[in-house]
Short mmCIF file of C-alpha atoms in Angstrom, two decimals:
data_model
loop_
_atom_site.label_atom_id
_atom_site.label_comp_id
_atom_site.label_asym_id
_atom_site.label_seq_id
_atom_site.Cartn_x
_atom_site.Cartn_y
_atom_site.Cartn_z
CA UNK A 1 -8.68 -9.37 -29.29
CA UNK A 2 -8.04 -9.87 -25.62
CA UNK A 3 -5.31 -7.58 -23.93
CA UNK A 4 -1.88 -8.78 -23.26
CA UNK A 5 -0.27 -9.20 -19.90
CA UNK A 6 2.01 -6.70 -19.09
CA UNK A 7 5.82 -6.65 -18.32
CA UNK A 8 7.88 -4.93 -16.57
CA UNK A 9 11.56 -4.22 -17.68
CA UNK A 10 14.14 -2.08 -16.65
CA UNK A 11 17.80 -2.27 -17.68
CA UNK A 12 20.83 -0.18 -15.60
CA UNK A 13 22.64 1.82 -17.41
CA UNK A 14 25.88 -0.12 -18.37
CA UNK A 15 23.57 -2.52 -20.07
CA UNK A 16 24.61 -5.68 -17.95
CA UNK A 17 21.73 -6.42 -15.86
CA UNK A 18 17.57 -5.86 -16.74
CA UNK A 19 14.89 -6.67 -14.68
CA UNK A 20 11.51 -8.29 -15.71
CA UNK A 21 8.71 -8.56 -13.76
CA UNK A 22 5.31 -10.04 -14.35
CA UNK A 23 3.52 -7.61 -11.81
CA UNK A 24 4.48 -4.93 -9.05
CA UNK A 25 1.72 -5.74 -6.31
CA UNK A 26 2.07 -8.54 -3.91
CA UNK A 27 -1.20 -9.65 -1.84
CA UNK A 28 -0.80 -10.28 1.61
CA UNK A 29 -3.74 -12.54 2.64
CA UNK A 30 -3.18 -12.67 6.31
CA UNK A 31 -1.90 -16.04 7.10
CA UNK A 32 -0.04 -15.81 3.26
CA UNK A 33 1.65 -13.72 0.81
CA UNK A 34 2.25 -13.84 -2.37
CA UNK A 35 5.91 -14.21 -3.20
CA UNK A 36 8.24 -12.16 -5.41
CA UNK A 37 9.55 -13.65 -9.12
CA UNK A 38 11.03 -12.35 -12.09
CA UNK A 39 14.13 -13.00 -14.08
CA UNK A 40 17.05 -11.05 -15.03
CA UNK A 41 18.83 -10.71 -18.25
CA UNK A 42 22.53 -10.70 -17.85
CA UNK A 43 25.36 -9.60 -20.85
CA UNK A 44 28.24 -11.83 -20.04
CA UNK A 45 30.74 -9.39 -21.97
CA UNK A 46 29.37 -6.37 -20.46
CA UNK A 47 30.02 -8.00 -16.82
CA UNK A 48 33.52 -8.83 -17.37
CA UNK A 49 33.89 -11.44 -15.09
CA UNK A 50 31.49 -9.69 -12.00
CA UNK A 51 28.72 -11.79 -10.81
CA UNK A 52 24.83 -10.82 -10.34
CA UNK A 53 22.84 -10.12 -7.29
CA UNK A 54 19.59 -9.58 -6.80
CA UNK A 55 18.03 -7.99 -3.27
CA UNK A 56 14.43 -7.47 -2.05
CA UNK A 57 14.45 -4.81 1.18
CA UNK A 58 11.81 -3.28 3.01
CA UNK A 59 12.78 0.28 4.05
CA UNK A 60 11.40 3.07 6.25
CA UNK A 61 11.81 6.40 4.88
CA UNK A 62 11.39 9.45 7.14
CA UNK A 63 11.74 12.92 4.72
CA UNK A 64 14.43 13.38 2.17
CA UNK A 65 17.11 10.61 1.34
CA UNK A 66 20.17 13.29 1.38
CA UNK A 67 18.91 14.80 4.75
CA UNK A 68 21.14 13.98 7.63
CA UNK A 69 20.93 15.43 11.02
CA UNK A 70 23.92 14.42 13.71
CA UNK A 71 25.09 11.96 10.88
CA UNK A 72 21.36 9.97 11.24
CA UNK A 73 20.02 9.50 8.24
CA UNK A 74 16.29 9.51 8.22
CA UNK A 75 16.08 5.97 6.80
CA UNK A 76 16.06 2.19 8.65
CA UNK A 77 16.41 -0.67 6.75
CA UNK A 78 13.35 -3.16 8.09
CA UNK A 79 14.90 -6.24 5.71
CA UNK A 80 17.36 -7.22 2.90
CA UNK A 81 17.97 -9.93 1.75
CA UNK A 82 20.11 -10.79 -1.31
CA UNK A 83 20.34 -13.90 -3.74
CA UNK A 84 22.77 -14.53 -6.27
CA UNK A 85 22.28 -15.29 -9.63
CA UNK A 86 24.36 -15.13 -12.21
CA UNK A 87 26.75 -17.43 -12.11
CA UNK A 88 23.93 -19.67 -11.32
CA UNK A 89 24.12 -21.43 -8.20
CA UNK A 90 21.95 -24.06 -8.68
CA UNK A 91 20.26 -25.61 -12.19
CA UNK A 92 18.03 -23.16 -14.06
CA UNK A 93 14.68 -24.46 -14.49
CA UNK A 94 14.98 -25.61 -10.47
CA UNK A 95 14.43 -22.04 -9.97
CA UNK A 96 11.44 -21.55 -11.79
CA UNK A 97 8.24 -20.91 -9.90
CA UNK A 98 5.65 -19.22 -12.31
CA UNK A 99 4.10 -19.67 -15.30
CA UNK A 100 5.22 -16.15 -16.39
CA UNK A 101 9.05 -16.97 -15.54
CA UNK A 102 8.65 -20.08 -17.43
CA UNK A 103 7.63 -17.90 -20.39
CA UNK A 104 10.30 -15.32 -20.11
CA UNK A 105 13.09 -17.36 -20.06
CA UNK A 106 12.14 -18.98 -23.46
CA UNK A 107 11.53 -15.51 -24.74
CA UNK A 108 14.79 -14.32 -23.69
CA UNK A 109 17.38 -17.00 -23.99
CA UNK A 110 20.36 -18.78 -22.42
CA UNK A 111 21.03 -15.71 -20.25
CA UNK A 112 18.20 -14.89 -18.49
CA UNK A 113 17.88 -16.41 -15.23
CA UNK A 114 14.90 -17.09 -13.05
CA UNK A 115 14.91 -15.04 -9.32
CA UNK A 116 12.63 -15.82 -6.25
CA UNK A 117 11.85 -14.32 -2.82
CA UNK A 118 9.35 -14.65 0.20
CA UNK A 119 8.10 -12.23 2.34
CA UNK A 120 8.78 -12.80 6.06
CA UNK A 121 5.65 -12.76 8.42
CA UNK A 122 6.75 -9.86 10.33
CA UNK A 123 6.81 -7.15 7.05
CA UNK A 124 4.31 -4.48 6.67
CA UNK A 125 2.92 -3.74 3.59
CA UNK A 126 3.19 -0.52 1.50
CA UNK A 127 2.44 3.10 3.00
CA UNK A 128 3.60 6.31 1.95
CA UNK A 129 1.76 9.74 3.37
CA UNK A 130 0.57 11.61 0.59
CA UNK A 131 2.78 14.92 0.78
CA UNK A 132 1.22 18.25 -0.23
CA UNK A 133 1.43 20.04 -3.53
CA UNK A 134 4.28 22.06 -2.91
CA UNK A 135 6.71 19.31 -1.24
CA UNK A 136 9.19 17.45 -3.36
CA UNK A 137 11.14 14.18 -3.49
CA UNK A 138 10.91 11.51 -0.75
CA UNK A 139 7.97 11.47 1.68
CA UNK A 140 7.45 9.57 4.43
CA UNK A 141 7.05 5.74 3.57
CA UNK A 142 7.37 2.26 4.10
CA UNK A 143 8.80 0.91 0.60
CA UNK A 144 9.77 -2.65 -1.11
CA UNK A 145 12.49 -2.41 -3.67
CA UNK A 146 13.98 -5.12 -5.81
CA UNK A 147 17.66 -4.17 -6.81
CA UNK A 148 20.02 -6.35 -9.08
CA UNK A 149 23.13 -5.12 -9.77
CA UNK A 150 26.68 -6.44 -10.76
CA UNK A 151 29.63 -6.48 -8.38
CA UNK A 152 32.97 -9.00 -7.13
CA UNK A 153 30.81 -9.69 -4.19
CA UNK A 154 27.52 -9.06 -2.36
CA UNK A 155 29.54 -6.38 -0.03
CA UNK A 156 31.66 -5.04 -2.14
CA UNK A 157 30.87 -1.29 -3.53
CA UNK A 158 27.87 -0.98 -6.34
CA UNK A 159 28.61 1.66 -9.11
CA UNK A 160 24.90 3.28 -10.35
CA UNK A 161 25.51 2.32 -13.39
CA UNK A 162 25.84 -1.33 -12.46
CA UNK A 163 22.76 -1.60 -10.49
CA UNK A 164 18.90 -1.35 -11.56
CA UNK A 165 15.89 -0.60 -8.85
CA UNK A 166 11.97 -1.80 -9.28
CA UNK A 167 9.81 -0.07 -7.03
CA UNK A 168 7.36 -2.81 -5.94
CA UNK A 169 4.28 -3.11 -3.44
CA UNK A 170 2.88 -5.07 -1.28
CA UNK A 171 -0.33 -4.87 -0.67
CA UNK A 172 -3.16 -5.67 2.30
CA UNK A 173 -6.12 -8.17 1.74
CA UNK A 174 -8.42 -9.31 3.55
CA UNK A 175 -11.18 -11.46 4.04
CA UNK A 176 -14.55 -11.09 5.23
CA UNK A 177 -14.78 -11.11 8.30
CA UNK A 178 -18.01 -13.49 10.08
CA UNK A 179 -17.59 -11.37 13.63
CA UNK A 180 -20.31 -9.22 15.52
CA UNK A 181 -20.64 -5.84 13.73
CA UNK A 182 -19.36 -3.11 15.42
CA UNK A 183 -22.26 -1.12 17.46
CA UNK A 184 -21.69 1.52 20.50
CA UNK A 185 -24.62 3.36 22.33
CA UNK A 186 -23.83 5.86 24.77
CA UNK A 187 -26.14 8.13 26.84
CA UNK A 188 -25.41 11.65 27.64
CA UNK A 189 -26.49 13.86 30.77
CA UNK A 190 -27.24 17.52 30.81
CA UNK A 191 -26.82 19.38 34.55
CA UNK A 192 -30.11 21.15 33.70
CA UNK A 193 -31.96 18.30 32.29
CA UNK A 194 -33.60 14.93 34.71
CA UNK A 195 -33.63 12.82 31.78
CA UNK A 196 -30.27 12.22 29.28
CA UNK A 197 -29.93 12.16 25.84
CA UNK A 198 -29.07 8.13 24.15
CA UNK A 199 -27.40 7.59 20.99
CA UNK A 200 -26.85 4.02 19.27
CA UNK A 201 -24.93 3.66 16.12
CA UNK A 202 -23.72 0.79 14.46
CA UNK A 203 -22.24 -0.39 11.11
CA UNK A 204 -23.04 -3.48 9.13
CA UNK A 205 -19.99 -5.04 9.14
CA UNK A 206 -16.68 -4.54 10.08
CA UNK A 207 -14.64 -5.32 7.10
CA UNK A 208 -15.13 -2.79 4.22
CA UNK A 209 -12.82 -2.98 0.25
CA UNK A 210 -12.03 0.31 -1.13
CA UNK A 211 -14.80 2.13 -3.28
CA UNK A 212 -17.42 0.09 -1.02
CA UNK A 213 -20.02 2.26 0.37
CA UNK A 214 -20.29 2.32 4.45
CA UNK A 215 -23.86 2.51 5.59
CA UNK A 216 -23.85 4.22 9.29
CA UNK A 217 -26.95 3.29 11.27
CA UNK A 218 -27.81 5.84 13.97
CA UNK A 219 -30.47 5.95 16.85
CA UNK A 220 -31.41 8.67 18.60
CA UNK A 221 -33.50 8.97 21.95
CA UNK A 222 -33.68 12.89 22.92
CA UNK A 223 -35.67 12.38 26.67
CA UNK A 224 -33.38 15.35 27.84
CA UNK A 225 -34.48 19.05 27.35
CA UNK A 226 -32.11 19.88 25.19
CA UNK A 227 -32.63 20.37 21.25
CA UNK A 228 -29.85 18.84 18.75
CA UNK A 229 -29.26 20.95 16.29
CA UNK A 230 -27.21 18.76 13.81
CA UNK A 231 -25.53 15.78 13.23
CA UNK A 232 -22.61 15.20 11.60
CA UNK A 233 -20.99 11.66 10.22
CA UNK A 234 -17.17 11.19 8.88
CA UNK A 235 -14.84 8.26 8.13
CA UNK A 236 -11.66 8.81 9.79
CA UNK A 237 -8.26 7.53 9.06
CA UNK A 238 -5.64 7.62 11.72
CA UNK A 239 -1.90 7.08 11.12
CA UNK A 240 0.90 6.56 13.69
CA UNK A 241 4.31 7.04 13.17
CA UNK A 242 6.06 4.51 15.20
CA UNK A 243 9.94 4.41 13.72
CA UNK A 244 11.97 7.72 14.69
CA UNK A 245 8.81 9.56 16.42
CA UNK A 246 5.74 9.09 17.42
CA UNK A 247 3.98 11.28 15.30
CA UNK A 248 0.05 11.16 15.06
CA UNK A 249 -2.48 12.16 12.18
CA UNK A 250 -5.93 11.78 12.30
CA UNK A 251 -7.38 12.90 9.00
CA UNK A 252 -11.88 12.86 7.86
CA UNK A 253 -11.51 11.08 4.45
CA UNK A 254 -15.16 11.38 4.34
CA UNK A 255 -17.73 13.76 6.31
CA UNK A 256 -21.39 14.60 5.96
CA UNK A 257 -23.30 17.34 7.72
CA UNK A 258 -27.18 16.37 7.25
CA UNK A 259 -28.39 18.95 9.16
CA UNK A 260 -30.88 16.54 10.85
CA UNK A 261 -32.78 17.65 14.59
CA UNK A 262 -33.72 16.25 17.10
CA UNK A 263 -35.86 18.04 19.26
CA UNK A 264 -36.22 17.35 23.29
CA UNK A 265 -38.60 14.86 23.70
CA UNK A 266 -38.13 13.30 20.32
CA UNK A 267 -36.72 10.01 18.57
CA UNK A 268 -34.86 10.04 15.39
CA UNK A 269 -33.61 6.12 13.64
CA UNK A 270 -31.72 6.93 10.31
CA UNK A 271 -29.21 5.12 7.78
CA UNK A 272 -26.42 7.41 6.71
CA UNK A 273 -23.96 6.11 3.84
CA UNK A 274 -20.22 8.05 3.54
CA UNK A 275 -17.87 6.89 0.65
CA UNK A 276 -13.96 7.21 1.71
CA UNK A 277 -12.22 7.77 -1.89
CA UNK A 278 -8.81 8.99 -2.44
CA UNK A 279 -9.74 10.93 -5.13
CA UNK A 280 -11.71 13.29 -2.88
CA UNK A 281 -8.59 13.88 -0.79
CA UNK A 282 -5.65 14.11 -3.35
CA UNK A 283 -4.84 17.61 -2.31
CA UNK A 284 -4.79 16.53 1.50
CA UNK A 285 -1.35 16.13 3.37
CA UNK A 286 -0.43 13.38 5.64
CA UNK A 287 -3.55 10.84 4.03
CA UNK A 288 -1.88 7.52 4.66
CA UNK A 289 -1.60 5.94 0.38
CA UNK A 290 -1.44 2.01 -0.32
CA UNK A 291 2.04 3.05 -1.15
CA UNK A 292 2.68 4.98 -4.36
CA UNK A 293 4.21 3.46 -7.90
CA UNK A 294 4.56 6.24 -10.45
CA UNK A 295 2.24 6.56 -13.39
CA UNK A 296 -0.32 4.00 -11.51
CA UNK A 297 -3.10 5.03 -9.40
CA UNK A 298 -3.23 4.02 -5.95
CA UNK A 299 -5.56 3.74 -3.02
CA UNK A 300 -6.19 5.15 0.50
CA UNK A 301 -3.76 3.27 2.65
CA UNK A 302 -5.76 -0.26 3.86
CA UNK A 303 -5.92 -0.68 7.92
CA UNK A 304 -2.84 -2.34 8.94
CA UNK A 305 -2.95 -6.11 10.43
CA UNK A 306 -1.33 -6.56 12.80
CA UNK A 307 -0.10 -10.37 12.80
CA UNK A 308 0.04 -12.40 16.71
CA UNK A 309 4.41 -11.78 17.80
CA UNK A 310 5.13 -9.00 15.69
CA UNK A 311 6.31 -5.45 17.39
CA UNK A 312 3.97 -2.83 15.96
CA UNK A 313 7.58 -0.92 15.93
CA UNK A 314 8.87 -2.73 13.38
CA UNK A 315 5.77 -1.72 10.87
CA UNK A 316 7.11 2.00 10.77
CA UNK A 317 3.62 3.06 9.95
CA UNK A 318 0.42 1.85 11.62
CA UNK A 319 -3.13 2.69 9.73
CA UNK A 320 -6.61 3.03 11.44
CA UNK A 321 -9.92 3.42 10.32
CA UNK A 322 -13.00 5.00 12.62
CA UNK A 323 -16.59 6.28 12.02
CA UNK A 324 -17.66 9.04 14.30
CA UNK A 325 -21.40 10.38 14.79
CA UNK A 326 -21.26 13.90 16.55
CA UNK A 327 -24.29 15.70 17.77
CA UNK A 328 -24.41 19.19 17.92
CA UNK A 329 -26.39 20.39 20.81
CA UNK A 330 -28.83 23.59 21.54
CA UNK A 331 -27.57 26.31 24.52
CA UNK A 332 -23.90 25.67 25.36
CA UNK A 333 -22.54 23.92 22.24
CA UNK A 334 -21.46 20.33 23.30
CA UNK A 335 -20.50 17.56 21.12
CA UNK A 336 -21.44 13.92 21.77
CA UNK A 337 -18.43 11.02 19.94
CA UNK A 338 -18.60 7.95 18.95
CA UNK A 339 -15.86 5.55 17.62
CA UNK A 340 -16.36 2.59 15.53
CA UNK A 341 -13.32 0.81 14.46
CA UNK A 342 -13.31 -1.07 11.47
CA UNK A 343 -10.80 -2.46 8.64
CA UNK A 344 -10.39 -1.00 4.82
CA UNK A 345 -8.80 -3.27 2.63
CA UNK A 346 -7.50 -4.47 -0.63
CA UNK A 347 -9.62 -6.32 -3.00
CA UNK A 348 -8.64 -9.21 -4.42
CA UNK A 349 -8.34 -9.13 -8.17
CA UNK A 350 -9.66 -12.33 -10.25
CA UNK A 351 -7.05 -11.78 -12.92
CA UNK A 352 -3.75 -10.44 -11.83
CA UNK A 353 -2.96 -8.00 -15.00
CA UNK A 354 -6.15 -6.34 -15.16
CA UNK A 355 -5.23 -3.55 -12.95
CA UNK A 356 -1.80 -1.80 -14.89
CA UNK A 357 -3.84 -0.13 -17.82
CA UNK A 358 -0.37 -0.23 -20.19
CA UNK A 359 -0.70 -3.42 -20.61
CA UNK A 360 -3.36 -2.60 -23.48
CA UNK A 361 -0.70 -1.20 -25.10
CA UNK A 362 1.01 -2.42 -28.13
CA UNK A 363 4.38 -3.91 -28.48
CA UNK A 364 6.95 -2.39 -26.14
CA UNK A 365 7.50 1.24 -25.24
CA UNK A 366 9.74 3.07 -23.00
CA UNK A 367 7.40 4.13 -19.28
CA UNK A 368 7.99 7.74 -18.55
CA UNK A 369 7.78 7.31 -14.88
CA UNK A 370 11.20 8.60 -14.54
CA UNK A 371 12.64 4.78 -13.28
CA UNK A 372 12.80 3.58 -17.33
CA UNK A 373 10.24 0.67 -16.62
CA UNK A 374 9.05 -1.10 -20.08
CA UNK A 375 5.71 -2.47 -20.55
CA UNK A 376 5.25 -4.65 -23.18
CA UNK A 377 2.88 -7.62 -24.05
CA UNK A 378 3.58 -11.59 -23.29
CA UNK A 379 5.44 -11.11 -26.95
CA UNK A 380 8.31 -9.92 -25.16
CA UNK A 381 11.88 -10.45 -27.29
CA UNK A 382 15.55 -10.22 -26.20
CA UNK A 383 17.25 -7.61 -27.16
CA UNK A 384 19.34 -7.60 -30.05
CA UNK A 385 22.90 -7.11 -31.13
CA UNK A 386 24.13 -3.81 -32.75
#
């Protein structure tokens, strides 16, 4: 018996709005993205007479949400915007645009209504820096939040328990990419040496998917006098900090010491392979995450693309990848660097469920991820009427 797709469900707390959502990441391709759907469930009699909005935003977070310094609060808004759907402004099935709308609304009856968004170009996608252990609450992140909630008017003041939040992502894909490889060679000169030391590395490509293996080709022609004693490969990731500060982190998510010579005179051609995983570096700080959804696993962050007209400002958090060779050479200890940028991405999934493991769960249960998200099969039902 094949799995059933999972569903996302969240209801506030006064019972007059849910939230249902087919899935939480949203790919962006490059020149597309995938747009935001779901319905929400309304109880007329709970509303008494408010109307229902629903809002997608895009916020930069910079520490704590109740920390504010000279009345700044460490937290920009990048985008809102805000539909309304309940009382419907236009006819029901018109605002249907998936097959897994279509099915909720016949699951869940005359009150559920059908909700729709699209991402502007100009949005980054999901990062959060992975904080350590010991810190709490809100880290620094670039989040996507849907938010319905009941009120007289869009403007007008939101009690909690008339308003529901759905952490959501979106997510980086790419693909491959047909360009010239990346490849730098570099020669180095000694003051007591006639002849230098060259180095030529290169990678295969320049596009690489998470969990994909990075093969690091490296050349080495030693005509100088000096020995090297070691060399010494890493994957890089380097994160900026562009909203608020400009803060800079440049953090090995992968590193290999061979212990490979070359002696003066000599030539050495080797492949080296490093693996950047997130589960080596969970107990880092400051590793830039694909964003973070509670109770699902999550990736290092995937290089951020930066689309032709858009201010790398507005991003809040910009993501790098490098490769660097060093070469540790004999008498005075010097060190010989070289960069390779390249791009770590999402990728793509065939079938759009596989990836939130609760769907294999039966029927619907209550998600202790602290937000009171539901995952349940396609079976979903309305609720019921004590």
């Amino acid at each position: 018996m094949s799995p059933k797709n999972v569903v996302f469900k969240k209801i506030c707390k006064d019972k007059s709005v849910a939230v249902y959502m087919g899935k939480r990441d949203f790919v962006d391709r490059v020149d597309s993205v995938e747009p935001v759907d779901g319905i929400i469930l309304v109880d007329p009699g709970a509303l008494q007479g408010r109307k229902v909005f629903v809002t997608l935003s895009c916020t930069f977070r910079y520490g704590r949400d109740d920390v504010n310094v000279l009345g700044i609060a460490f937290r920009r808004e990048l985008y809102v915007s805000t539909r309304q759907v309940y009382p419907p402004l236009q006819d029901r099935d018109r605002g249907i645009h998936s097959r897994t709308q279509a099915q909720l609304l016949r699951k869940l009856g005359e009150c559920a209504f059908p909700f729709f968004f699209e991402f502007p170009d100009n949005l980054p996608c999901s990062v959060a820096m992975q904080p350590a252990p010991h810190d709490v609450d809100k880290q620094c992140a670039v989040e996507f939040e849907i938010r319905a909630f009941s009120a007289e008017s869009p403007d007008a003041k939101v009690h909690k328990r008339s308003s529901v939040t759905l952490t959501i992502r979106k997510v980086q894909f790419a693909p491959e990419s047909e360009g010239v490889a990346p490849s730098v060679e570099t020669t180095k000169d000694f003051v007591m040496s006639e002849k230098p030391l060259h180095v030529k590395a290169s990678l295969d490509k320049e596009v690489y998917y998470h969990g994909e293996p990075i093969t690091v080709h490296v050349s080495v022609t030693n005509s100088s006098s000096k020995n090297v004693k070691n060399i010494i490969v890493s994957v890089d990731q380097i994160t900026n900090v562009v909203l608020y500060c400009n803060d800079s982190y440049v953090k090995s998510v992968a590193i290999e010491e061979y212990g490979d010579s070359v002696s003066a005179g000599a030539t050495l051609q080797k492949t080296y392979t490093l693996l950047p995983l997130l589960a080596n570096n969970r107990e880092r700080r400051c590793i830039a995450l694909d964003g973070k959804l509670k109770h699902e696993d999550t990736n290092l962050a995937s290089s951020s693309i930066v689309k032709e007209g858009v201010l790398k400002e507005v991003l809040g958090i910009l993501v790098s990848y490098r490769v660097l060779v060093k070469l540790i050479v004999g008498g005075s200890v010097s060190v010989s660097v070289f960069v390779f940028v390249f791009v770590l991405v999402e990728e793509e999934e065939e079938v759009v469920f596989q990836e939130f493991q609760r769907s294999y769960l039966k029927g619907m249960m209550e998600d202790n991820d602290g937000e009171g998200n539901v995952s349940g099969g396609e079976d979903v039902a309305p609720p019921t009427e004590k």
